[in-house]
C-alpha positions as CSV (number, residue, x, y, z in Angstrom):
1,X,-2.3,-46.4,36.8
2,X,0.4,-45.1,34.7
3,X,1.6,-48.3,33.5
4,X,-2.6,-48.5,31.9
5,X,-2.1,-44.9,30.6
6,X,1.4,-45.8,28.9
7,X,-0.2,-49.5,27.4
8,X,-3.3,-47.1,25.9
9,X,-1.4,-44.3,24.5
10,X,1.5,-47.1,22.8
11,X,-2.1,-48.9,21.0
12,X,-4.1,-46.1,19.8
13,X,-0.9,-45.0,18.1
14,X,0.1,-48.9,17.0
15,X,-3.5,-49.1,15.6
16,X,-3.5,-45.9,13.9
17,X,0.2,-46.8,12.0
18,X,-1.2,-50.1,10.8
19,X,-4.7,-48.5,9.9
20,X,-2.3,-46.3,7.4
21,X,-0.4,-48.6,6.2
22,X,-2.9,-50.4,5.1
23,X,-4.2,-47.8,3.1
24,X,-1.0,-47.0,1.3
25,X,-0.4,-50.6,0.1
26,X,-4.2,-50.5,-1.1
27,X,-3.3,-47.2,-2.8
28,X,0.2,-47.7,-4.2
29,X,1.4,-44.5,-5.2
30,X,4.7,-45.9,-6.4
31,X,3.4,-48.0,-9.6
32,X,3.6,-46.5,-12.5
33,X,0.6,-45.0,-14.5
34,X,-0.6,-47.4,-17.6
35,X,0.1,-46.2,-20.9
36,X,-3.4,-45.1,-22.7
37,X,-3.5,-45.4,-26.6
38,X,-4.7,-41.6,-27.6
39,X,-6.6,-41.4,-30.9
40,X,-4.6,-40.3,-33.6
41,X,-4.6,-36.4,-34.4
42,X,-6.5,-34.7,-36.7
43,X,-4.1,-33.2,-39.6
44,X,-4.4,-29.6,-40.0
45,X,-4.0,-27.8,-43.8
46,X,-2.3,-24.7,-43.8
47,X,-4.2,-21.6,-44.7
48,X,-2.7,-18.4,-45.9
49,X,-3.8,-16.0,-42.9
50,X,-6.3,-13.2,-44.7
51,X,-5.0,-9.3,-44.9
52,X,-6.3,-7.4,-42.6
53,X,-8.0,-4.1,-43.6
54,X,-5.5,-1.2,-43.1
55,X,-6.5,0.9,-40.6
56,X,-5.7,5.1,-39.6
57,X,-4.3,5.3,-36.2
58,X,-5.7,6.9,-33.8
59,X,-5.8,10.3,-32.8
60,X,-3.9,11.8,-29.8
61,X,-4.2,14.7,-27.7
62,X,-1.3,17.3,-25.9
63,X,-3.1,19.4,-22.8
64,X,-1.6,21.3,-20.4
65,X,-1.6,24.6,-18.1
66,X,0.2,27.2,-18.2
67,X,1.1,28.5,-14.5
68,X,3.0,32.2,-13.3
69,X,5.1,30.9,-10.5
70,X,5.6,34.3,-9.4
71,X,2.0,34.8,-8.4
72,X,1.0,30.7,-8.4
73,X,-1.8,31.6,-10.7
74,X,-2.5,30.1,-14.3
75,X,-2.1,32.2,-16.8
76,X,-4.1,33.1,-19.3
77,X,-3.8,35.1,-23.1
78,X,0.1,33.3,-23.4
79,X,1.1,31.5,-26.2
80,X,1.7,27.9,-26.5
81,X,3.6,26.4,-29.4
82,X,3.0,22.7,-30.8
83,X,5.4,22.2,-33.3
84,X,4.6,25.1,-35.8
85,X,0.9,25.8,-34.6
86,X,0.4,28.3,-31.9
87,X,-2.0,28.5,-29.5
88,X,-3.2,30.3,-27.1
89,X,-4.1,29.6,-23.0
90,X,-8.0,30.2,-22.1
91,X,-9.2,31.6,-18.9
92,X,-7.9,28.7,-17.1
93,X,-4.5,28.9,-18.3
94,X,-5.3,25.8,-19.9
95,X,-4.2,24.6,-23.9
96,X,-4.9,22.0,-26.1
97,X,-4.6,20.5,-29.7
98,X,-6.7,17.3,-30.3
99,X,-6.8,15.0,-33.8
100,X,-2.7,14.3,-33.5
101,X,-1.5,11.8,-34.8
102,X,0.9,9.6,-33.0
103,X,4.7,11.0,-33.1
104,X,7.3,13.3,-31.6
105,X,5.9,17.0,-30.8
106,X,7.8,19.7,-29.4
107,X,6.0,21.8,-27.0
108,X,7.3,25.7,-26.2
109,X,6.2,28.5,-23.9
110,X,6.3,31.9,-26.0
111,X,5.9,34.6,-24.0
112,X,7.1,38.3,-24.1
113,X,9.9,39.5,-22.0
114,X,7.4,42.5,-20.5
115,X,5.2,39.7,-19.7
116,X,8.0,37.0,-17.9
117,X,10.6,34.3,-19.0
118,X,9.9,30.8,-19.5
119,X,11.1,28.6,-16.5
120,X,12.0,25.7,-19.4
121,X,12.8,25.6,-22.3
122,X,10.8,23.5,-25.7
123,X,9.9,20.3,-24.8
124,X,9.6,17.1,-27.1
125,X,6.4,14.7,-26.2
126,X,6.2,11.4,-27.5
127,X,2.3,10.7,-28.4
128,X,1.3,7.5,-28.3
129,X,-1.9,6.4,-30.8
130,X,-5.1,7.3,-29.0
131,X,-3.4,8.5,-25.7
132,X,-3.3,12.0,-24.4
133,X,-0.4,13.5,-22.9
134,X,0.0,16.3,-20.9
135,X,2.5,18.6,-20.6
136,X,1.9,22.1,-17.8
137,X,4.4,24.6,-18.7
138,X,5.6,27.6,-16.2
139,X,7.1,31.1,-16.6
140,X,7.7,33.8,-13.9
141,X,6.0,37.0,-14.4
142,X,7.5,40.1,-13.5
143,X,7.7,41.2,-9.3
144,X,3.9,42.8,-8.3
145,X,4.1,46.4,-7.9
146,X,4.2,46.9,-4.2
147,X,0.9,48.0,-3.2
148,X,0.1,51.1,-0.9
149,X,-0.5,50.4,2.8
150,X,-3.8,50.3,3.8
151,X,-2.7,51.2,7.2
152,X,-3.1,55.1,7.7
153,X,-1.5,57.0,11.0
154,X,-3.6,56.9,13.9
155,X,-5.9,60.1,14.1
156,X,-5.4,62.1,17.5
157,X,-8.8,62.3,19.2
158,X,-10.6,65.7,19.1
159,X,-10.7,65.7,23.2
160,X,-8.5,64.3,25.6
161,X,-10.2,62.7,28.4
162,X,-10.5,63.8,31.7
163,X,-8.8,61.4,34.0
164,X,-8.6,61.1,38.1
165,X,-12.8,62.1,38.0
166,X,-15.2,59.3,37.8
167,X,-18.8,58.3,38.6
168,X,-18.0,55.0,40.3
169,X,-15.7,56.9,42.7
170,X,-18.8,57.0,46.0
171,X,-19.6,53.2,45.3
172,X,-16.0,52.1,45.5
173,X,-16.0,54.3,49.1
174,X,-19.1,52.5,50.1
175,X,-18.1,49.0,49.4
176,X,-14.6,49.6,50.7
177,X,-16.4,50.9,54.0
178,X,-18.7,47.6,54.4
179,X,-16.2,45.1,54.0
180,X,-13.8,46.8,56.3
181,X,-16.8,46.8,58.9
182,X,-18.0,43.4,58.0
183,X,-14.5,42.1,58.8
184,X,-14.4,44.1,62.0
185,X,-17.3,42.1,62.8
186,X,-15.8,39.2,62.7
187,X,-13.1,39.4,63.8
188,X,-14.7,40.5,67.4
189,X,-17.0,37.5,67.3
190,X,-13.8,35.3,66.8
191,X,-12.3,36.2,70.1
């Protein structure tokens, strides 16, 4: 039975070479391709390219915050300066200066000493046409003034209660007596 197994398997495998073989020498993959004869190609005149209209760049934008690190908070009424023009921070802390056009800026925190100290220094920004670039800024603010403690010293109470006297005093007797004789009970019945 082994000796039919072996004769199958060495024929189906036999077959299936030859069956291949005979493909790839139907299919010969090894010729060369024929050379085709392209048409000729079309000659092409030069043509001086046309000027293109000159355009304005874009306009840019430089945003940012300014932020007290002392209290984490942004900061608002401070001074931001864009090259020569100032501007102030809104509500928000926040600052702004659209229409720019592309170039180097130099952006600088002015703030009074009463107020804080800057935690950098100016700061150039190179605008890209028609981008915006943002720069936060930082200072730190002067230390909060401490604040008083809410806390006030415990008041001492207008009467002092009267300990060792209470109302639950005859219930405590009475429940101490009935379990004492319930557990005499008991006990008796056990033995």
């Amino acid at each position: 039975m082994n000796f039919r197994k072996l004769t199958a398997s060495a024929l189906i495998i036999a077959g299936a070479w030859l069956l291949l073989w005979s493909m790839g020498s139907r299919f010969d993959l090894s010729r060369s391709a024929q050379a085709q004869e392209l048409p000729p190609r079309p000659t092409l005149t030069p043509v001086a390219p046309a000027e293109e209209p000159r355009r304005e760049p874009r306009p840019g934008r430089i945003v940012g915050t300014v932020i007290d690190l002392t209290t984490g908070a942004p900061a608002a009424g401070v001074t931001v300066r864009i090259n020569s023009d100032a501007l102030t921070t809104d509500a928000n802390g926040n600052y702004g200066r659209e229409n720019l056009t592309p170039g180097t800026y130099v952006v600088d925190l002015i703030i009074p000493p009463e107020r804080g100290t800057p935690a950098q220094g100016a700061i150039t920004i190179t605008l890209p046409e028609g981008e915006t670039a943002r720069q936060d800024l930082a200072f730190y603010g002067p230390p909060p003034a401490p604040m008083p403690s809410a806390e006030t010293a415990p008041m001492p109470p207008a009467a002092l209660p009267v300990t060792g006297a209470s109302d639950d005093a005859a219930w405590l007797a009475a429940l101490g007596t009935l379990l004492l004789a319930g557990g005499g009970f008991l006990l008796r019945r056990a033995t």
